[in-house]
Coordinates of C-alpha atoms in Angstrom, one line a residue:
Chain A
M91 CA 144.7 123.2 151.5
K92 CA 141.6 121.6 152.8
A93 CA 140.3 118.5 150.9
L94 CA 136.9 118.9 149.4
S95 CA 134.2 116.4 150.2
F96 CA 132.3 114.7 147.4
K97 CA 129.1 115.9 149.0
S98 CA 130.1 119.6 148.8
L99 CA 130.5 119.5 145.1
A100 CA 127.6 117.2 144.3
Q101 CA 125.2 119.8 145.8
I102 CA 126.1 122.4 143.1
P103 CA 123.2 122.4 140.6
L104 CA 125.6 122.5 137.6
L105 CA 127.1 119.2 138.9
T106 CA 124.2 117.2 140.4
D107 CA 123.6 113.7 139.0
L108 CA 126.9 113.6 137.2
P109 CA 128.8 110.3 137.4
E110 CA 130.4 109.8 140.9
A111 CA 133.8 109.2 139.3
L112 CA 133.7 112.6 137.6
I113 CA 132.7 114.5 140.8
D114 CA 135.4 112.7 142.7
S115 CA 138.0 113.7 140.2
L116 CA 136.8 117.3 140.2
S117 CA 136.9 117.3 144.0
K118 CA 140.5 116.3 143.9
S119 CA 141.5 119.0 141.5
C120 CA 139.6 121.8 143.2
R121 CA 141.4 124.7 144.9
V122 CA 139.4 125.5 148.1
E123 CA 139.4 128.9 149.7
Q124 CA 137.6 130.6 152.6
V125 CA 136.9 134.2 151.9
S126 CA 135.8 137.0 154.2
R127 CA 132.9 139.4 153.7
G128 CA 134.1 142.2 151.3
D129 CA 136.9 140.1 149.7
Y130 CA 137.1 140.1 145.9
I131 CA 137.0 136.7 144.3
I132 CA 137.3 138.0 140.8
E133 CA 138.4 141.5 139.8
R134 CA 137.1 143.2 136.6
H135 CA 139.2 142.7 133.6
D136 CA 141.1 139.8 135.2
T137 CA 142.3 137.4 132.5
S138 CA 142.1 134.4 134.8
R139 CA 139.7 131.8 133.5
R140 CA 139.0 129.5 136.5
L141 CA 135.5 128.2 137.1
F142 CA 134.2 128.8 140.6
F143 CA 131.8 126.9 142.8
L144 CA 130.1 128.8 145.7
L145 CA 129.8 126.2 148.4
S146 CA 128.5 128.5 151.1
G147 CA 127.7 132.2 151.5
Q148 CA 126.6 134.9 149.1
V149 CA 128.4 137.0 146.5
R150 CA 127.6 140.1 144.4
M151 CA 128.5 140.5 140.7
L152 CA 129.7 144.1 140.2
D153 CA 130.1 146.3 137.2
M154 CA 131.0 150.0 137.0
N155 CA 128.7 152.7 135.6
R156 CA 130.1 155.5 133.5
Q157 CA 130.6 157.7 136.6
G158 CA 132.8 155.0 138.1
Q159 CA 130.2 154.0 140.7
E160 CA 129.8 150.3 141.3
I161 CA 126.5 148.8 140.3
A162 CA 125.4 145.3 141.1
L163 CA 124.4 143.0 138.2
A164 CA 123.2 140.2 140.4
I165 CA 123.4 138.8 143.9
I166 CA 123.7 135.0 144.1
D167 CA 123.6 132.5 146.9
A168 CA 125.3 129.1 147.5
P169 CA 125.2 126.4 146.2
T170 CA 125.9 127.7 142.7
H171 CA 128.7 128.3 140.2
F172 CA 130.0 131.4 138.6
G173 CA 132.7 132.6 136.2
E174 CA 131.7 130.5 133.2
L175 CA 131.6 133.4 130.8
A176 CA 135.3 133.8 130.6
V177 CA 135.7 130.1 130.3
V178 CA 133.4 130.0 127.4
D179 CA 134.6 133.0 125.4
G180 CA 138.2 133.5 126.7
Y181 CA 137.7 137.3 127.2
P182 CA 138.6 139.2 130.4
R183 CA 136.1 139.0 133.3
S184 CA 133.1 141.2 132.6
A185 CA 132.2 141.7 136.2
A186 CA 133.9 141.7 139.6
V187 CA 132.7 139.2 142.1
Q188 CA 132.8 140.2 145.8
A189 CA 131.8 138.2 148.9
T190 CA 128.8 139.8 150.7
T191 CA 129.2 137.2 153.5
R192 CA 131.9 134.8 154.6
C193 CA 132.1 132.2 151.8
E194 CA 133.6 128.9 151.0
I195 CA 134.7 128.7 147.4
A196 CA 136.1 125.9 145.3
S197 CA 137.6 126.5 141.8
I198 CA 139.0 124.4 139.0
S199 CA 141.6 125.3 136.4
P200 CA 140.6 126.7 132.9
K201 CA 141.6 123.4 131.3
D202 CA 139.4 121.3 133.7
A203 CA 136.6 123.9 133.3
E204 CA 136.7 123.7 129.5
T205 CA 136.7 119.9 129.6
L206 CA 133.7 119.9 132.0
I207 CA 131.7 122.5 130.1
Y208 CA 132.4 121.3 126.6
S209 CA 132.8 117.5 127.0
V210 CA 130.0 116.6 129.4
P211 CA 126.7 117.0 127.5
L212 CA 124.6 117.4 130.7
V213 CA 126.9 120.2 131.8
S214 CA 126.9 121.9 128.4
K215 CA 123.1 121.8 128.5
R216 CA 123.0 123.3 132.0
V217 CA 125.4 126.1 131.1
M218 CA 123.2 127.0 128.1
Q219 CA 120.1 127.0 130.3
N220 CA 121.8 129.2 132.9
M221 CA 123.0 131.6 130.3
A222 CA 119.4 131.7 128.8
A223 CA 118.1 132.6 132.3
V224 CA 120.7 135.4 132.6
I225 CA 119.7 136.8 129.3
R226 CA 116.0 136.8 130.2
K227 CA 116.7 138.3 133.7
N228 CA 118.8 141.1 132.1
N229 CA 115.8 142.0 129.8
L230 CA 113.5 142.1 132.8
H231 CA 116.0 144.0 134.9
R232 CA 116.1 146.7 132.3
L233 CA 112.4 147.2 132.7
V234 CA 112.8 147.3 136.5
L235 CA 115.3 150.2 136.1
Q236 CA 112.8 152.1 134.0
Q237 CA 110.5 152.5 137.0
Q238 CA 110.8 156.1 138.2
N239 CA 109.3 155.3 141.7
I240 CA 111.8 153.4 143.9
A241 CA 109.0 151.5 145.8
N242 CA 107.7 150.3 142.4
R243 CA 111.3 149.4 141.4
L244 CA 111.6 147.3 144.6
A245 CA 108.1 145.8 143.9
S246 CA 109.3 144.9 140.4
Y247 CA 112.4 143.3 141.8
L248 CA 110.5 141.3 144.4
L249 CA 108.0 140.0 141.8
G250 CA 111.0 139.0 139.6
Q251 CA 112.2 136.7 142.4
L252 CA 109.2 134.4 141.9
P253 CA 109.9 131.4 139.8
V254 CA 109.0 131.8 136.1
G255 CA 105.4 131.1 135.4
M256 CA 104.4 131.0 139.0
T257 CA 101.1 132.6 139.8
P258 CA 100.9 132.3 143.6
T259 CA 97.6 133.0 145.4
Q260 CA 99.1 132.8 148.9
K261 CA 101.9 134.6 150.5
V262 CA 105.5 133.7 149.5
C263 CA 108.7 133.9 151.5
I264 CA 111.9 135.1 149.9
K265 CA 114.9 133.8 152.0
N266 CA 118.3 135.4 152.2
M267 CA 117.2 138.8 151.1
P268 CA 120.1 141.0 149.9
T269 CA 121.0 143.9 152.3
Q270 CA 119.6 147.3 151.6
Y271 CA 123.0 148.4 150.4
D272 CA 123.0 145.6 147.8
L273 CA 119.5 146.3 146.7
G274 CA 120.5 150.0 146.3
I275 CA 123.4 149.2 143.9
L276 CA 121.3 146.6 142.2
L277 CA 118.3 148.9 141.6
G278 CA 120.3 152.0 140.8
T279 CA 119.5 154.0 143.9
T280 CA 120.8 154.6 147.5
R281 CA 120.5 152.5 150.6
E282 CA 118.3 155.3 152.1
S283 CA 115.8 155.2 149.3
I284 CA 115.6 151.4 149.5
S285 CA 114.9 151.7 153.2
R286 CA 112.1 154.2 152.6
A287 CA 110.7 151.9 149.8
F288 CA 110.6 149.0 152.3
S289 CA 108.8 151.1 154.9
Q290 CA 106.3 152.2 152.3
L291 CA 105.6 148.7 151.0
S292 CA 105.4 147.4 154.6
E293 CA 103.0 150.2 155.7
E294 CA 100.7 149.4 152.8
G295 CA 100.7 145.7 153.9
F296 CA 102.3 144.4 150.7
I297 CA 105.4 142.9 152.5
K298 CA 106.6 141.8 155.9
K299 CA 110.3 141.5 156.9
E300 CA 111.4 138.9 159.5
G301 CA 115.2 138.8 159.8
K302 CA 116.7 137.9 156.5
S303 CA 113.4 136.6 155.2
L304 CA 110.8 138.7 153.4
Y305 CA 107.2 137.7 153.0
L306 CA 105.2 138.9 150.0
E307 CA 101.8 139.3 151.7
N308 CA 99.8 140.7 148.8
I309 CA 101.2 139.7 145.4
D310 CA 98.2 141.0 143.4
G311 CA 98.7 144.3 145.2
L312 CA 102.4 144.5 144.2
R313 CA 101.4 143.7 140.6
G314 CA 98.7 146.5 140.8
L315 CA 101.4 149.0 141.8
L316 CA 103.3 148.4 138.6
E317 CA 100.2 148.7 136.4
D318 CA 99.5 152.2 137.8
D319 CA 103.1 153.4 137.3
Chain Q
M18 CA 108.1 125.1 99.3
K19 CA 111.5 126.0 97.8
A20 CA 114.4 123.6 98.3
L21 CA 117.3 125.0 100.3
S22 CA 120.8 124.7 98.8
F23 CA 123.6 123.3 100.8
K24 CA 125.5 126.5 100.4
S25 CA 122.9 128.7 101.9
L26 CA 123.0 126.9 105.2
A27 CA 126.7 126.3 105.3
Q28 CA 127.3 130.0 105.3
I29 CA 125.5 130.4 108.7
P30 CA 128.3 130.9 111.3
L31 CA 126.6 128.4 113.7
L32 CA 126.8 125.7 111.0
T33 CA 130.1 126.3 109.2
D34 CA 132.5 123.4 109.1
L35 CA 129.9 120.9 110.2
P36 CA 130.0 117.5 108.4
E37 CA 128.4 117.8 105.0
A38 CA 126.0 115.0 105.7
L39 CA 124.6 116.9 108.7
I40 CA 124.1 120.1 106.7
D41 CA 122.5 118.2 103.9
S42 CA 120.1 116.6 106.2
L43 CA 119.3 120.0 107.9
S44 CA 118.7 121.5 104.4
K45 CA 116.2 118.9 103.7
S46 CA 114.2 119.4 106.9
C47 CA 114.2 123.2 106.7
R48 CA 111.1 125.2 106.2
V49 CA 112.0 128.2 103.9
E50 CA 110.1 131.4 103.9
Q51 CA 110.4 134.8 102.1
V52 CA 109.2 137.6 104.4
S53 CA 108.6 141.2 103.6
R54 CA 109.8 144.3 105.5
G55 CA 107.7 144.8 108.6
D56 CA 106.6 141.1 108.9
Y57 CA 106.9 139.4 112.3
I58 CA 108.8 136.2 112.2
I59 CA 108.4 135.6 116.0
E60 CA 105.7 137.2 118.2
R61 CA 106.4 137.9 121.9
H62 CA 105.2 135.2 124.2
D63 CA 104.9 132.7 121.3
T64 CA 105.3 129.2 122.6
S65 CA 106.8 127.9 119.3
R66 CA 110.3 126.6 119.7
R67 CA 111.7 126.5 116.1
L68 CA 115.3 127.6 115.4
F69 CA 115.7 130.2 112.6
F70 CA 118.5 130.8 110.1
L71 CA 118.5 134.3 108.6
L72 CA 119.8 133.6 105.0
S73 CA 119.5 137.2 103.7
G74 CA 118.2 140.5 105.1
Q75 CA 118.1 142.1 108.5
V76 CA 115.8 141.7 111.5
R77 CA 115.2 143.6 114.8
M78 CA 114.6 141.9 118.1
L79 CA 111.9 143.8 120.0
D80 CA 110.7 144.0 123.6
M81 CA 108.1 146.2 125.1
N82 CA 108.9 148.8 127.8
R83 CA 106.5 149.4 130.8
Q84 CA 104.6 152.0 128.8
G85 CA 103.9 149.5 126.1
Q86 CA 106.3 151.1 123.6
E87 CA 108.5 148.9 121.5
I88 CA 112.2 149.0 122.2
A89 CA 114.8 147.2 120.2
L90 CA 117.1 144.8 122.0
A91 CA 119.3 144.2 118.9
I92 CA 119.4 144.5 115.2
I93 CA 121.1 141.6 113.4
D94 CA 122.2 140.9 109.8
A95 CA 122.3 137.7 107.7
P96 CA 123.9 135.2 107.7
T97 CA 123.1 134.3 111.3
H98 CA 120.7 132.3 113.5
F99 CA 118.1 133.4 116.1
G100 CA 115.5 131.9 118.4
E101 CA 117.8 129.6 120.3
L102 CA 116.7 130.9 123.8
A103 CA 113.3 129.1 123.6
V104 CA 114.9 126.0 122.2
V105 CA 117.3 125.9 125.2
D106 CA 115.0 126.7 128.1
G107 CA 111.6 125.9 126.7
Y108 CA 110.0 129.1 127.9
P109 CA 107.9 131.4 125.7
R110 CA 109.7 133.8 123.3
S111 CA 111.3 136.7 125.2
A112 CA 111.3 139.0 122.2
A113 CA 109.5 139.6 119.0
V114 CA 111.5 139.3 115.8
Q115 CA 110.5 141.6 112.9
A116 CA 112.0 141.9 109.4
T117 CA 113.5 145.4 108.8
T118 CA 114.1 144.4 105.1
R119 CA 112.9 141.7 102.8
C120 CA 114.4 138.5 104.3
E121 CA 114.9 134.8 103.4
I122 CA 114.5 132.7 106.4
A123 CA 114.9 128.9 107.0
S124 CA 113.8 127.2 110.2
I125 CA 114.0 123.7 111.8
S126 CA 111.6 122.0 114.1
P127 CA 112.1 122.1 117.9
K128 CA 113.2 118.4 117.9
D129 CA 115.8 119.0 115.1
A130 CA 116.9 122.1 116.9
E131 CA 117.4 120.3 120.2
T132 CA 119.4 117.5 118.5
L133 CA 121.5 120.1 116.7
I134 CA 122.2 122.2 119.8
Y135 CA 122.7 119.4 122.4
S136 CA 124.2 116.6 120.4
V137 CA 126.7 118.3 118.1
P138 CA 129.6 119.5 120.4
L139 CA 130.8 122.2 118.0
V140 CA 127.2 123.7 117.8
S141 CA 126.9 123.5 121.6
K142 CA 130.1 125.4 122.0
R143 CA 129.1 128.1 119.5
V144 CA 125.7 128.5 121.1
M145 CA 127.4 129.1 124.5
Q146 CA 129.8 131.5 122.9
N147 CA 127.0 133.4 121.2
M148 CA 125.1 133.6 124.5
A149 CA 128.2 134.8 126.3
A150 CA 128.5 137.6 123.7
V151 CA 124.8 138.6 124.2
I152 CA 125.4 138.8 128.0
R153 CA 128.4 141.0 127.5
K154 CA 126.6 143.2 125.0
N155 CA 123.7 143.6 127.3
N156 CA 126.0 144.8 130.1
L157 CA 127.6 147.3 127.7
H158 CA 124.2 148.4 126.4
R159 CA 123.0 149.3 129.9
L160 CA 126.0 151.7 130.1
V161 CA 125.1 153.2 126.7
L162 CA 121.6 153.9 127.9
Q163 CA 122.9 155.7 131.0
Q164 CA 124.4 158.5 128.7
Q165 CA 122.1 161.5 129.0
N166 CA 123.4 163.2 125.8
I167 CA 122.0 161.4 122.7
A168 CA 125.1 162.2 120.6
N169 CA 127.2 160.5 123.3
R170 CA 124.7 157.6 123.3
L171 CA 125.2 157.2 119.6
A172 CA 129.0 157.5 119.9
S173 CA 128.9 154.8 122.6
Y174 CA 126.8 152.5 120.3
L175 CA 129.2 153.1 117.3
L176 CA 132.2 152.3 119.4
G177 CA 130.4 149.2 120.6
Q178 CA 130.3 147.9 117.0
L179 CA 134.1 147.6 116.9
P180 CA 135.3 144.0 117.4
V181 CA 136.2 143.3 121.1
G182 CA 139.8 144.2 121.9
M183 CA 140.2 146.2 118.7
T184 CA 142.2 149.4 119.0
P185 CA 142.0 150.9 115.5
T186 CA 144.2 153.9 114.7
Q187 CA 142.7 154.4 111.2
K188 CA 139.2 155.0 110.1
V189 CA 136.7 152.1 110.2
C190 CA 133.7 151.4 108.1
I191 CA 130.4 150.1 109.6
K192 CA 128.3 148.5 106.9
N193 CA 124.6 148.0 106.9
M194 CA 123.9 150.7 109.5
P195 CA 120.4 150.3 111.0
T196 CA 118.0 153.0 110.1
Q197 CA 117.6 156.1 112.3
Y198 CA 114.2 154.7 113.4
D199 CA 115.9 151.5 114.5
L200 CA 118.7 153.4 116.3
G201 CA 116.0 155.4 118.1
I202 CA 114.2 152.3 119.5
L203 CA 117.6 150.7 120.2
L204 CA 119.0 153.8 122.0
G205 CA 115.8 154.7 123.9
T206 CA 115.1 157.9 122.0
T207 CA 113.3 159.3 118.9
R208 CA 114.3 159.1 115.2
E209 CA 114.5 162.9 115.3
S210 CA 117.0 163.0 118.1
I211 CA 119.1 160.3 116.3
S212 CA 119.0 162.5 113.2
R213 CA 120.3 165.5 115.2
A214 CA 123.0 163.3 116.9
F215 CA 124.2 162.2 113.4
S216 CA 124.4 165.8 112.2
Q217 CA 126.3 166.8 115.3
L218 CA 128.8 164.0 115.1
S219 CA 129.2 164.6 111.4
E220 CA 129.8 168.4 111.8
E221 CA 132.4 167.7 114.4
G222 CA 134.2 165.4 111.9
F223 CA 133.8 162.2 114.0
I224 CA 131.8 160.3 111.4
K225 CA 130.9 160.4 107.7
K226 CA 127.8 158.7 106.2
E227 CA 127.8 157.2 102.7
G228 CA 124.6 155.4 101.9
K229 CA 124.1 152.5 104.3
S230 CA 127.8 152.7 105.3
L231 CA 129.2 154.8 108.1
Y232 CA 132.8 155.8 108.5
L233 CA 134.2 156.4 111.9
E234 CA 136.8 159.1 111.0
N235 CA 138.1 159.9 114.5
I236 CA 137.8 157.1 116.9
D237 CA 139.9 158.7 119.6
G238 CA 137.6 161.7 119.3
L239 CA 134.5 159.6 119.9
R240 CA 136.1 158.0 122.9
G241 CA 137.0 161.5 124.2
L242 CA 133.3 162.5 124.1
L243 CA 132.4 159.7 126.4
E244 CA 135.1 160.6 128.9
D245 CA 133.8 164.1 129.2
D246 CA 130.1 163.1 129.7

């Protein structure tokens, strides 16, 4: 097992600015794994309660719809943590977590995770703030899925990536865009429909793709689309 | 302003088993209000950050869909708390809260609420556990709304009211059922469709209504409905 550097863990937003001794001790008790694209890090209904730190790469959180199709709840990028729900409430995992790229992952035992979450006030506060953000995003996402038109659903999603309260007047770059496949399972449609929606928004001059980055070229225009829906 | 008894506050699950001195001091700093059915306790986008305790009655949490129609996110009964999201993240209120019955409500200032939530470890833990429950319920609710058939949507909702992990073999009573109007805005349909769904499930012997109580008479049957959908 590879030793984990202090720096790797200290870059995780949940852990930044914690006392050095605490991060050092966490680094020593971490289990570190390299996972390949497509690997499952958590399976649905798992009863494991480890807390995970995504050191590099991207993962998708997956649920199943009633027809047994996978739907994406979220797509998240390093550096971040995941898996705190089962630590907090002790129930089986609500979602599967699958690597969408090669990832480096560290994890701590349920006991260490509980101590971290419940006994370090700064961590408790951050966990609450993250959960609050998840609840607000879920409410917004429900509105996104109500859009009948897929281009409008994509526009809604893109606007949802802007920081809360941001009212940009210039163009904005979204880095590490999820793949069209992931956007499909996130937005309740197919990869093909997402591809057509991208073409439509590009042709209308609202967005411009460059590799894994996407530029929102006309934010007011995107907002206008939604008002007309 | 009416004084608040120790007992009223100590029955709130967020506060049970806290030190007497703490509950006493909270009781003294509470603002107590009687609200009538239909009154708004919180308006959407409010920037107030008070924390509320529902001492008696029932409230609905309301959001707006893209067409400007009100949709219910949840319907909750006393004794409970609400409004912690804005205390935790400082953003405007994500949902409106409206009394569905006459209610007695106590509330504490943002400063007292922050101290309570962040400085009392048992309260921090309970806030996290409540938020975890909200996140899991939202995920389930999204599946409920995917049901095309309204009777199946209602069946899904009713099964969702059973405690997590419960596998009852006998009939179960759900007390304080929301009104058909509230079920309509919760389940994305009209009061009339909910009324028809109740009749259908009753005629098929799955449920029996008695006043504000509802008996699930055939839980396996309700589950079977959903598998056939």
